[in-house]
PDB file of C-alpha atoms in Angstrom:
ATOM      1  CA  UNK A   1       0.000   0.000   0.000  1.00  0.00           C
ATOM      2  CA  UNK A   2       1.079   3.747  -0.752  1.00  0.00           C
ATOM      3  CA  UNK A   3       1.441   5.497   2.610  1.00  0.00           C
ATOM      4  CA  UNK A   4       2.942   7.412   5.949  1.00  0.00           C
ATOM      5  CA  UNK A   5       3.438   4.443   8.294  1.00  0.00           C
ATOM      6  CA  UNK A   6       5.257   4.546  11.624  1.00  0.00           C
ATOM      7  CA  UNK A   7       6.522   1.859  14.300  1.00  0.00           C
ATOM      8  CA  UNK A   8       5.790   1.552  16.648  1.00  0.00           C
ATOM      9  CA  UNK A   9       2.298   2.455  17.353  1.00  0.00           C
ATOM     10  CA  UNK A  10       2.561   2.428  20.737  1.00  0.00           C
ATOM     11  CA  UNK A  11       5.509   3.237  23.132  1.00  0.00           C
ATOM     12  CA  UNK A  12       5.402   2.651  27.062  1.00  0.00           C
ATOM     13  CA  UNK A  13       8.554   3.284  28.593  1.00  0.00           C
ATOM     14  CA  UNK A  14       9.959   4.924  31.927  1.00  0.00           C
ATOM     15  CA  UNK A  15      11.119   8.548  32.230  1.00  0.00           C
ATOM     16  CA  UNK A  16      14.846   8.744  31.346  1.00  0.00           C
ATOM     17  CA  UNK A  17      15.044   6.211  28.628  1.00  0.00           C
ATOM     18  CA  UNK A  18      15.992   6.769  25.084  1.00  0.00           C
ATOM     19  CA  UNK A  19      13.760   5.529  22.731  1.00  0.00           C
ATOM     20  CA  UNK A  20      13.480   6.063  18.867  1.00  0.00           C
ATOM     21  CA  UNK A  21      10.361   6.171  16.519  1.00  0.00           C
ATOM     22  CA  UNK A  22      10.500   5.774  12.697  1.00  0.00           C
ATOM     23  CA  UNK A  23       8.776   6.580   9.526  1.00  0.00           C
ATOM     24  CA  UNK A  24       8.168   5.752   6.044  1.00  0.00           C
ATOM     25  CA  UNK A  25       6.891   7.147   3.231  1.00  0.00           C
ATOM     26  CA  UNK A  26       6.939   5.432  -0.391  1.00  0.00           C
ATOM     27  CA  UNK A  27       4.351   8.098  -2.044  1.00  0.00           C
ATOM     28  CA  UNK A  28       7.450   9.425  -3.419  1.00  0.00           C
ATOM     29  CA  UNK A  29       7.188  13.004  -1.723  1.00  0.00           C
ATOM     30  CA  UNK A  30      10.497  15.040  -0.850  1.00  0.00           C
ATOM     31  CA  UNK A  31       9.320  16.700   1.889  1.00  0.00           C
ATOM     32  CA  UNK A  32       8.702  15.071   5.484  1.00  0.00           C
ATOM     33  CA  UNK A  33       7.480  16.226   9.069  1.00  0.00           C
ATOM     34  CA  UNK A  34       7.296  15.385  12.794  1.00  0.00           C
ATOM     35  CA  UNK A  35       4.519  16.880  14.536  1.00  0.00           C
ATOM     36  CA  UNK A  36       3.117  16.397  18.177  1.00  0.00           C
ATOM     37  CA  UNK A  37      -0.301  16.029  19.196  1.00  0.00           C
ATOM     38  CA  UNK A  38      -0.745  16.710  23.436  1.00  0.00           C
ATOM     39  CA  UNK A  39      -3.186  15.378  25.172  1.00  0.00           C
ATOM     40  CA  UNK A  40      -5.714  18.224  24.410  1.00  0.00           C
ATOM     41  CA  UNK A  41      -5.362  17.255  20.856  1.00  0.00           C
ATOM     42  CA  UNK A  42      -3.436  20.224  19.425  1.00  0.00           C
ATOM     43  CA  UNK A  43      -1.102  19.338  16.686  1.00  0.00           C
ATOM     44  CA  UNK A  44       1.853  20.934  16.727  1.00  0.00           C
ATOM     45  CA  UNK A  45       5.143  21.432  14.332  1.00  0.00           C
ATOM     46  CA  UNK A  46       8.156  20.444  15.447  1.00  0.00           C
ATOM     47  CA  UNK A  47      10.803  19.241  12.516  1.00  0.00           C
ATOM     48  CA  UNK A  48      10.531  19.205   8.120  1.00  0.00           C
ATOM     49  CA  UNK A  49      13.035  17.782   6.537  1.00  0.00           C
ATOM     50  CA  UNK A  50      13.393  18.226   2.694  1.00  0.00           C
ATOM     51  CA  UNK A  51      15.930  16.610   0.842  1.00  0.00           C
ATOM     52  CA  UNK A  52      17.092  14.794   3.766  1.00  0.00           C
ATOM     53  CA  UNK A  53      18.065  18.838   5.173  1.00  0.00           C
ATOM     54  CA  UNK A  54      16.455  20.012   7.827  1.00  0.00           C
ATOM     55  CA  UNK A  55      14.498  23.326   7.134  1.00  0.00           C
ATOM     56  CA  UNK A  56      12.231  23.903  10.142  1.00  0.00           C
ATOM     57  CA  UNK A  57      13.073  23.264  14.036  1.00  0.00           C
ATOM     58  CA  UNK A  58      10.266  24.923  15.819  1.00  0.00           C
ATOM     59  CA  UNK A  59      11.605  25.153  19.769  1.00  0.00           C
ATOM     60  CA  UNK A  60      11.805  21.762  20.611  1.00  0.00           C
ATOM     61  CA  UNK A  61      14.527  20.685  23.467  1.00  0.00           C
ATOM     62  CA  UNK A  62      17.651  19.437  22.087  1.00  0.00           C
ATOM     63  CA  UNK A  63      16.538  15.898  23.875  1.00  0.00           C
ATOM     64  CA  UNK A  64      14.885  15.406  20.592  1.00  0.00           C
ATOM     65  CA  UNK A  65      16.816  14.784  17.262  1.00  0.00           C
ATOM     66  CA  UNK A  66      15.537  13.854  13.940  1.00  0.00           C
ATOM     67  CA  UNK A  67      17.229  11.815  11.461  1.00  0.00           C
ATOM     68  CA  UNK A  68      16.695  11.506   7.685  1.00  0.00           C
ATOM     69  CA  UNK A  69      19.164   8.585   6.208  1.00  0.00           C
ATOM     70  CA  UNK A  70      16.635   9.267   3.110  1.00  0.00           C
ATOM     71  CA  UNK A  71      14.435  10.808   1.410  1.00  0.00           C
ATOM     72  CA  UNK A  72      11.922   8.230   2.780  1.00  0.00           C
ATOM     73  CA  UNK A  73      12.763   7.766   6.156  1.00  0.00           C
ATOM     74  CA  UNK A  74      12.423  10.492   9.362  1.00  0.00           C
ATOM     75  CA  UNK A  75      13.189   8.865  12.527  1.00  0.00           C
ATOM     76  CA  UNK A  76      12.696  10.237  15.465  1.00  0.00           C
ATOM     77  CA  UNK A  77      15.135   9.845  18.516  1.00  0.00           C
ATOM     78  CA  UNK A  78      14.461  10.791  22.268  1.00  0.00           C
ATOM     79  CA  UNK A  79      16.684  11.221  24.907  1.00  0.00           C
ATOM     80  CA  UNK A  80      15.987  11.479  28.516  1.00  0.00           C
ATOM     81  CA  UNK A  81      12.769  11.082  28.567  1.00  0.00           C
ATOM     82  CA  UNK A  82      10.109  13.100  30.532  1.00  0.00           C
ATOM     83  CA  UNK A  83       6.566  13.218  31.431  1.00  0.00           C
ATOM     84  CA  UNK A  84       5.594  15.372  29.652  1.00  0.00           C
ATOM     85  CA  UNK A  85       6.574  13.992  26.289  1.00  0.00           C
ATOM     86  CA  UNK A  86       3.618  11.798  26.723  1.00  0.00           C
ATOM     87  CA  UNK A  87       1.761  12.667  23.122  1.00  0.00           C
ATOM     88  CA  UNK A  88       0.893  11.269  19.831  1.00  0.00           C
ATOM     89  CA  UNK A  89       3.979  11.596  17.775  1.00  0.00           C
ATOM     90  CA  UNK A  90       2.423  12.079  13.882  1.00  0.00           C
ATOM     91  CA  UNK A  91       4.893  11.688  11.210  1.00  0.00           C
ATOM     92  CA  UNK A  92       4.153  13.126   7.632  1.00  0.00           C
ATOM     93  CA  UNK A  93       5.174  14.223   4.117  1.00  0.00           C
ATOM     94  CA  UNK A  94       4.374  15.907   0.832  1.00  0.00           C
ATOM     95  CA  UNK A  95       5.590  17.352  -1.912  1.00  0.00           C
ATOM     96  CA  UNK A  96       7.647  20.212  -2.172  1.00  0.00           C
ATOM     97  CA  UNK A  97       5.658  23.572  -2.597  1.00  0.00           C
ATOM     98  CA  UNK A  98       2.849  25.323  -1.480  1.00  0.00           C
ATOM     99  CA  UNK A  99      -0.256  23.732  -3.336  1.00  0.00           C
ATOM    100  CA  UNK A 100       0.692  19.922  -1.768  1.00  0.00           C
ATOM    101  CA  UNK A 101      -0.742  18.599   1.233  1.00  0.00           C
ATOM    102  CA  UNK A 102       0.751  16.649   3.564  1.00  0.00           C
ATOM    103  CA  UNK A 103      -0.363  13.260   4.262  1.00  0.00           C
ATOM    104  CA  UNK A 104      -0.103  11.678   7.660  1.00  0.00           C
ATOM    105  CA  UNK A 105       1.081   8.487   9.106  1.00  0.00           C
ATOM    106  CA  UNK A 106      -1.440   6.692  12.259  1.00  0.00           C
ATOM    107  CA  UNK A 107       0.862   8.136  14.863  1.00  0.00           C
ATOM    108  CA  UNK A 108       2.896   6.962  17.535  1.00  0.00           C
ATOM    109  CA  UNK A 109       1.632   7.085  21.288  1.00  0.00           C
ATOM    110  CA  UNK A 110       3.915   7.451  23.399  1.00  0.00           C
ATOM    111  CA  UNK A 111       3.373   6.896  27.100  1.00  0.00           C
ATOM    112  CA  UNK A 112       6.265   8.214  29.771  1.00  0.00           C
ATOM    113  CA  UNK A 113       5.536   6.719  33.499  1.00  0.00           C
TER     114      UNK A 113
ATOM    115  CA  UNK B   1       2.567  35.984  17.030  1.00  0.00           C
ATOM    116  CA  UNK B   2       0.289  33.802  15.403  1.00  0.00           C
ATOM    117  CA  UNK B   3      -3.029  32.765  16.218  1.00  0.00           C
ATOM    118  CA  UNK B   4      -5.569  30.176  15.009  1.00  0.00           C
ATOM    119  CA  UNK B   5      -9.016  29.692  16.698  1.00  0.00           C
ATOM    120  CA  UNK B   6     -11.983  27.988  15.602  1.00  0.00           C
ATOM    121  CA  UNK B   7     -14.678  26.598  17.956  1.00  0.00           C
ATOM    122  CA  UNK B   8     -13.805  23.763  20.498  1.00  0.00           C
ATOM    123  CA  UNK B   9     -17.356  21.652  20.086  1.00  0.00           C
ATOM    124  CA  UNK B  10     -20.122  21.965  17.864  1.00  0.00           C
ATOM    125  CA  UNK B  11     -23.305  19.769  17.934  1.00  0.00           C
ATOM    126  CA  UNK B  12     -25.992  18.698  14.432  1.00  0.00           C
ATOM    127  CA  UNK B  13     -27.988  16.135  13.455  1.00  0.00           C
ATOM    128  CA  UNK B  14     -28.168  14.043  10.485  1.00  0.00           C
ATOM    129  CA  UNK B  15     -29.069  15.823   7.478  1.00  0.00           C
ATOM    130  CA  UNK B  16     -28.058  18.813   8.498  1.00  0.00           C
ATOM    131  CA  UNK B  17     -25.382  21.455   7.073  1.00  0.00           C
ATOM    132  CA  UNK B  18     -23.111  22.927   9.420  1.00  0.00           C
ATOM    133  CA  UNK B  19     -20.034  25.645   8.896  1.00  0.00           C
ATOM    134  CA  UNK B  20     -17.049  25.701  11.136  1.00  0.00           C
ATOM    135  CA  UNK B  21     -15.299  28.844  11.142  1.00  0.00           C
ATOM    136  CA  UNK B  22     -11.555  29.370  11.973  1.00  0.00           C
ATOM    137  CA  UNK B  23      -9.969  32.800  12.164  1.00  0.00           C
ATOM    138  CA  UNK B  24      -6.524  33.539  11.746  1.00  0.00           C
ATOM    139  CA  UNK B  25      -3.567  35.778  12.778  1.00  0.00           C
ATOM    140  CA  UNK B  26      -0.127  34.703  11.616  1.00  0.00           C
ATOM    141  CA  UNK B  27       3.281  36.382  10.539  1.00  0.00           C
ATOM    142  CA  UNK B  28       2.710  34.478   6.816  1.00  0.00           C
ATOM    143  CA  UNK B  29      -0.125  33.203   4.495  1.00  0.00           C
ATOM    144  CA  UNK B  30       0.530  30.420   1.651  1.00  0.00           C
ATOM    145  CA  UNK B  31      -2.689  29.069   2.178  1.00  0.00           C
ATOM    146  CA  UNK B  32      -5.257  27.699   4.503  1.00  0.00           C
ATOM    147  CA  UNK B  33      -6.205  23.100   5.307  1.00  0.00           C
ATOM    148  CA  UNK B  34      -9.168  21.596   6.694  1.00  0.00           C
ATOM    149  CA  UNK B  35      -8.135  18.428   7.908  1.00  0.00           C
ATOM    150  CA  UNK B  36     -10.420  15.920   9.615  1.00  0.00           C
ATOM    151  CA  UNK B  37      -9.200  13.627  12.251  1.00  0.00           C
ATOM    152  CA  UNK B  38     -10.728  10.754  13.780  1.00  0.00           C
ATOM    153  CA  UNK B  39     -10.901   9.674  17.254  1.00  0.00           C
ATOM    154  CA  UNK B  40      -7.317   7.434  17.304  1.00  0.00           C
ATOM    155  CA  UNK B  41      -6.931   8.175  13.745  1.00  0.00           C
ATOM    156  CA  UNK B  42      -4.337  10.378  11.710  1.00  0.00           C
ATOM    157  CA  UNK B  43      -5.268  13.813  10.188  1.00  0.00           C
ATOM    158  CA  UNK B  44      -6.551  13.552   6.497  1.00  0.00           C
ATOM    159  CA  UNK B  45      -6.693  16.160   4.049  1.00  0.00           C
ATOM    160  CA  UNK B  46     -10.111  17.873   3.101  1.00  0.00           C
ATOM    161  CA  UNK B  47      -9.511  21.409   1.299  1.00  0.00           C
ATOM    162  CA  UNK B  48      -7.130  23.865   0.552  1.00  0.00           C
ATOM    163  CA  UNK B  49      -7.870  27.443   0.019  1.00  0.00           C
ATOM    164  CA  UNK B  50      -5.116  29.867  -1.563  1.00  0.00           C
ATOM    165  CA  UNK B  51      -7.021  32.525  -2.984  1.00  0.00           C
ATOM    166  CA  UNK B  52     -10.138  34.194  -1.328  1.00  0.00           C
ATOM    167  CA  UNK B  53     -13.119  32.439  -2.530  1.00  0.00           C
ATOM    168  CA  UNK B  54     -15.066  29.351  -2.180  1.00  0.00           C
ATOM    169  CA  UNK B  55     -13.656  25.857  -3.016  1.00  0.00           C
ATOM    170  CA  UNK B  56     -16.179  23.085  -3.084  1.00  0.00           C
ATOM    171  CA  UNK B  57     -15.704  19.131  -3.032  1.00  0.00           C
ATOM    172  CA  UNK B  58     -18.766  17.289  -2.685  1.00  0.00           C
ATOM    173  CA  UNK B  59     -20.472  17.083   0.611  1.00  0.00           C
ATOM    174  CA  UNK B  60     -17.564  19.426   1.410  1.00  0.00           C
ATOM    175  CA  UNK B  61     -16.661  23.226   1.079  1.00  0.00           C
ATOM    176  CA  UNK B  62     -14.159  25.869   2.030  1.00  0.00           C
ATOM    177  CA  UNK B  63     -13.951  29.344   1.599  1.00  0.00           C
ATOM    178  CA  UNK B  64     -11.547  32.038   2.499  1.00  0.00           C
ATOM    179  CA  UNK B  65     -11.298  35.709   3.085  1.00  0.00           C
ATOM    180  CA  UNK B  66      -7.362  36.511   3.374  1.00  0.00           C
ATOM    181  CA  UNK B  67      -8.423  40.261   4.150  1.00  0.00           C
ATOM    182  CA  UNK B  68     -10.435  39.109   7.034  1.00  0.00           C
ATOM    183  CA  UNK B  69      -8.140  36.519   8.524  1.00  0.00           C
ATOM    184  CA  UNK B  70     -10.968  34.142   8.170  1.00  0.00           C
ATOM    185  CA  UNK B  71     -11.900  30.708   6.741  1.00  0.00           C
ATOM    186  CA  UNK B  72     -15.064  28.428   7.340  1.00  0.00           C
ATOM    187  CA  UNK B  73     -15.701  24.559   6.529  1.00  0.00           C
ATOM    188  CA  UNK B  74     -19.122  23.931   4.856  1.00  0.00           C
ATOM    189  CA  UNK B  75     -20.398  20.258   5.068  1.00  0.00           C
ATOM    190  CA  UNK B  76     -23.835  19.060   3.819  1.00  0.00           C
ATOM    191  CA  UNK B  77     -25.778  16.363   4.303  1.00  0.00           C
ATOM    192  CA  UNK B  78     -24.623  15.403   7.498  1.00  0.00           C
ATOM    193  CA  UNK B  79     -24.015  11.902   8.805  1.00  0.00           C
ATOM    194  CA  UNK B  80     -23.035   9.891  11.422  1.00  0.00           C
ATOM    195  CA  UNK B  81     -19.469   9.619  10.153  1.00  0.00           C
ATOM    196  CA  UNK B  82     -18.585  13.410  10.211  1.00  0.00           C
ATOM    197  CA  UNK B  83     -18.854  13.106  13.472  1.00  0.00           C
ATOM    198  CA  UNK B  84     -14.197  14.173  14.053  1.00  0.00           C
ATOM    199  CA  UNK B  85     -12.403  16.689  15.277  1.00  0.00           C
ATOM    200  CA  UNK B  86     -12.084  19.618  12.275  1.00  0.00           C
ATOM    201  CA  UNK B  87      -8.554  21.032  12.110  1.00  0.00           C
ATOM    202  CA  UNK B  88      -7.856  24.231  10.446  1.00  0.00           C
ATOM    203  CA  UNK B  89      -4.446  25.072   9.405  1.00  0.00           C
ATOM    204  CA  UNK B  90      -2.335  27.695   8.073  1.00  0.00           C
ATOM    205  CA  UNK B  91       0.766  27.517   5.686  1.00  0.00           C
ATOM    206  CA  UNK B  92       3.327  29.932   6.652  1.00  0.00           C
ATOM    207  CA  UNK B  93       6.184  30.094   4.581  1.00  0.00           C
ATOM    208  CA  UNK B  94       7.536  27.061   4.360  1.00  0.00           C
ATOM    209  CA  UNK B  95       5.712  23.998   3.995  1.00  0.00           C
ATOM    210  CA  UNK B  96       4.748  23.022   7.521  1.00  0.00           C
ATOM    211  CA  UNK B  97       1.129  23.919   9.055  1.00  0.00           C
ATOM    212  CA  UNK B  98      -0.060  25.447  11.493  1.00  0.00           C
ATOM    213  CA  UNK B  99      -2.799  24.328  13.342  1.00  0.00           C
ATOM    214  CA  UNK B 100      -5.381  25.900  15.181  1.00  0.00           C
ATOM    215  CA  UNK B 101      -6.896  23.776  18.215  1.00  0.00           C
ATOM    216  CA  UNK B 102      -9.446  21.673  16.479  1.00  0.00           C
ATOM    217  CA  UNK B 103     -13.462  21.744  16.325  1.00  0.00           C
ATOM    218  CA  UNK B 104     -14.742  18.280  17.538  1.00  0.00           C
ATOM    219  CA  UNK B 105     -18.396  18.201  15.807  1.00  0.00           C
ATOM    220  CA  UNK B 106     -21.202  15.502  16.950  1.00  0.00           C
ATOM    221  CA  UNK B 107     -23.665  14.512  14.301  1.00  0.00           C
ATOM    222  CA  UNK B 108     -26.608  12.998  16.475  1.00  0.00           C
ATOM    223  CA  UNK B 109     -29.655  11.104  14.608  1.00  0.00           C
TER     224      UNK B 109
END
């Protein structure tokens, strides 16, 4: 099937682990995004890569780095872990330019106890 | 500074039409989403609106006023399965969107 997908879709682990989330796209888009979804369900920015370059870093602590080994792949790596990085994790991607959406993958939720 | 609102819950019945606004205050404008999301689900794309007017898709429309700050959703013939959260979202420059807090609308029989 042509689509975002992620793994894991869910993620329980203790505060102060590292733990690492990926994503795929094969829709052949160059563009790709992290985005965060809180537990009030606001969807935030927090990474695009394009290119495999990163072009936006909103303010996200530096406990967070993104990795692009392609132009299909974002992973997502998290150090130190906290509480309140308990969210749904949404990857996505699109084509470059301003007409494209983006298309989203089911999301990660990740759980910090 | 840059601000998206839109209502937090609205309520119809089957049948219906409805229209979700969203206003917006941001530092850029390349365009304004509707997404609809789920409950558990990922975002999925609905409209796009560049240029001030009304875009229509089906059951489904959008318009846009860029020199009001101000977009609304139109859907039609409601049913059960509208029933989601309604993101609008604004394209600064860039490609990424921003997104305002979400509408969750109930379609009741």
């Amino acid at each position: 099937d042509t689509a975002v997908s992620q793994t894991p879709k869910y993620l329980v682990t203790q505060m102060g682990n590292d733990k690492s989330i990926k994503c795929e796209q094969n829709l052949g888009h160059d563009t790709m995004y992290w985005y965060k979804q809180d537990s009030k369900k606001f969807l935030k920015i927090m990474f695009s890569y394009n290119n495999k370059e990163l072009i936006i870093n909103e303010t996200v602590p530096n406990r967070f780095s993104p990795k692009s080994p392609d132009k299909a792949h974002l992973n997502l790596h998290i150090n130190s872990l906290e509480l309140g990085d308990s969210a749904v994790y949404f990857c996505a991607s699109s084509h470059q330019g301003l007409l494209y959406e983006q298309y989203f993958g089911p999301g990660t939720r990740l759980t910090v106890t | 500074g840059q601000n998206i609102d839109q209502p937090t819950e609205m309520t119809a019945t089957e049948g219906a039409i409805v229209q979700i606004n969203c206003t917006y205050q941001t530092s850029g404008f390349n365009g304004l989403f509707w997404y609809q999301q789920h409950a558990g689900e990922a975002p999925t794309f609905l409209s796009y609106n560049v240029l001030d007017g009304l875009e229509e898709k089906g059951r489904f429309s959008s318009f846009l006023s860029r020199s009001k700050g101000y977009s609304y959703l139109l859907l039609k013939e409601l049913q059960m399965k509208d029933s989601a959260s309604y993101l609008c979202a604004v394209r600064q420059a860039g490609t990424a969107l921003i997104f305002g807090k979400g509408t969750t609308l109930s379609v009741s029989s």
